[in-house]
């Protein structure tokens, strides 16, 4: 199937919708051009389809949590689930409350508290955590230029009080092993990674091919672990909009406040969309809309 | 594929695990023989595979909520979502709390509060609600003997204070139109429906075939609605164990406190399992274990 | 001291403030003339001081909970505290949530859930609960014409869904012994009692005189119990405005959504104020303002 | 009245009760001799009554929050209440949850979050915050040797993750002006102050004499502010045991996890008790028991 025509058809339908606004909680994110729009699809047979600003870098933010999960899951295996759950969190607003009632165990690895635990685990395992993690990401994608963005890191650090609250609360329950400063530094770097839609789509393709990258043939994860990460994305990938995304798009995926979304159609493709304006729940407005129309049009859904 | 051998192989592995206990919150449910075990799988090509007590009736309880959802969704279309959400609820224990913070709008149609709203909607639409609803269920399944169980209804009514609290709270927010007694009566009847594993599997087969029953060729739901009900089951079908079920079993499904579970593999089959002893979260202990081993063995998962 | 001049002086200061609005949640309450204002003070030496509409009947609503507490405390003694606590509730909005986390034990006897438990206790003890309770109130006050208001009862019953939710939730935890209908009927009657400011002030005077009515010399409560009821009013008498009232007025007291407030200055006097318009937290706007200025002017405060 | 005999009489009654345990959350506190018991009462006429270990220093911990409140209230006047409330918090367990729903405004100044805001305010006002604050405390009490305990500060800092979580959360809402490290340092010093029962009783006597120290005749606070601080202690001085303390003891007071309690009988006396073993809610077990029997025996209660 040639997706290029479908991309431009769908884009016409949503081009002039203009809801939502660019993330402003850190200064660096608010500087982005809000009219940008890109999409890139990569099939497990390594075909590529692009549209719009698909080759422009953006901050993938929380999408990177899935990559931290992949590495931590490989290192810890099923022990991982003693320190973080696999259940949806209900609402964003509950996060600190839930962490308190659950005695410092985050609901799942894709909320902030969960990714902070992943960061702590990676620091405990790796000798040079930041260096080894970005090497892991480059290895998955086969793209050696993917990197952290120091400006974003600096910007996050200047306003990351809420995340610092989360990590201190977990430390009080004994669920953080390393120094708080080191955990925060890793976490802010993790969230600062920049990719283009094309890079993002290629990087996540191993999750559409049961753990093995179709490009390099390198096995990143076992089949079972790969499926389980998809299951976690399905239930927890969009905060309190996970149900809505499942309902309308029907694929496992993950969003970031930079306006990016990646979604996986197992055994077929991965797709990355980018549009900076966010809806009220912090997910890309046009990104979700585009994916909804795309999966309807192409009749692709895991359900 | 012949599933009969797989069924007996897997059963041997879980036969002697004996965790959990039979639901006791209503007297009638506690009378069931806790050693019963049955499973039935029906393919979209109408092949059938059975094991154990697959032809014995049991109380399907909350599984019936999915059928109420199918009918209500057909009657209300997308207006339905003004009165009930599609998001996972986070935790069982939160239910009344969430209903209060969400001003009487239940998180999703598969928690008790949500099914009470479905009941209210069906009463508003149907002239003889209980009679017409059971006719709908018989029509889906092609089995005319499926019915409510008056003993279960009476037993539920004698102890249903918590559900009465939910419906009164929603009425105080204006999200219940009909008389409380009528809503409770319908709801308790809904939860009292009895089926065998075979009947349950056949009844739910339309959700594996995009809304159309492969037996009767009757179209119950549109393809889009059918997929969306699967998506809701995936995220909300097992209360605060939805993530765990997705993670381990990888199929959309729904459980009931009678010990039944139904799961859907889109485009392939529906499967019903029954084992009365429940785990701490109120889902069939052996039922979940069986499905986990079965989907692993047969490599079936939507992810 | 002659309080009459002080009353008129203070009234001039607040006369033209016009914040708040009359309770509208039940039709009957919204029919009252919102410009009414009355105050009556009775000293333990049985002197009386009146101002404004002090001889006009109004619905005392939740103020009656204190009288139900006095009788229930006498009947149950310290066993009472197994079924209801003595701690402030934090916020109104938490009520159902707290009842759930506290397994059906209300925080204190002056929130709705607590007064429903008091109603249940009185029904268990009394042969003709409504008749005997109003006789108790008449005996305390020496005023034989105090009575329930059937119109208010009927109005409450038509909209009391939230209270019905509370009582059903407590029944599910085993903290309600009697039939729900009977408990609700008693509770709605309790809240429907009508008094004038003069009657209200006289009725509560026993709490300013350590449990004994200065008029009749009848001992209603022991000294210890009388002080403890004052302590409960101090901490729990104004829902989520208890701190503010303590802070500004400095006396134990209780408010009702009919716009009445009664306050106790131990060993000196009781005072009743009535002004129907309520502030955002459901307490009489001018009533609180008047008492704040009055206790400042007369330098009366328990602190 | 000679209280010395009453002290020894009451002590005999509680001497052999041995419930509760010494605070262990910071190493330094757990080293104290758990059998210590002291009490000291000072009247507004400057008479002194002592019993037991009344001249031994202990860590007053949270009791010092009241002194921080006194100074902050003087510096900010009624503006103070824009940054912290005056309502009881409901439960200890709710603290982070409430701070989240209340957008970073602590319920009252005597919970940890509230005292962290007080610390922030004092830092903003004072040039040498720690030095000027301890000078204020010495001035109130007329005792120049009262001081911080560096060992306790160091011990708190090594385990203060939960408090760091609170201050970061408030900073994320804009309710902390200064650097987090400076706020934490001041707060830990505040909680480390050591006094004997005699010193504690004398220090708090100004709150029993409407804001003026009977020893030095120095006016610390206005009469109105002094009463309001008593009101806040009454409602918020014992976390989720405030109601119980009011109910049984009937005086405004404040406890600390070092096992100290101070209580105020307005216009008469202040009393300090110390016994290190704490009940389940974190208040001195024998301290509360002693005060309950003492106020019953001497018939002193504000109610």
PDB file of N, CA, C and O in Angstrom, chain B residues 52 110 157 240:
ATOM      1  N   UNK B  52     -13.615 -29.980  29.993  1.00  0.00           N
ATOM      2  CA  UNK B  52     -14.138 -29.936  31.372  1.00  0.00           C
ATOM      3  C   UNK B  52     -15.621 -29.617  31.430  1.00  0.00           C
ATOM      4  O   UNK B  52     -16.404 -30.060  30.585  1.00  0.00           O
ATOM      5  N   UNK B 110     -17.806  -0.435  32.281  1.00  0.00           N
ATOM      6  CA  UNK B 110     -17.649  -1.788  32.809  1.00  0.00           C
ATOM      7  C   UNK B 110     -17.432  -1.830  34.322  1.00  0.00           C
ATOM      8  O   UNK B 110     -17.373  -2.898  34.913  1.00  0.00           O
ATOM      9  N   UNK B 157     -30.251  -8.429  45.750  1.00  0.00           N
ATOM     10  CA  UNK B 157     -31.069  -7.346  46.310  1.00  0.00           C
ATOM     11  C   UNK B 157     -30.934  -7.252  47.822  1.00  0.00           C
ATOM     12  O   UNK B 157     -31.026  -6.170  48.399  1.00  0.00           O
ATOM     13  N   UNK B 240      -8.857  -3.286  38.640  1.00  0.00           N
ATOM     14  CA  UNK B 240      -7.465  -2.858  38.831  1.00  0.00           C
ATOM     15  C   UNK B 240      -6.463  -3.952  38.457  1.00  0.00           C
ATOM     16  O   UNK B 240      -5.294  -3.899  38.834  1.00  0.00           O
TER      17      UNK B 240
END
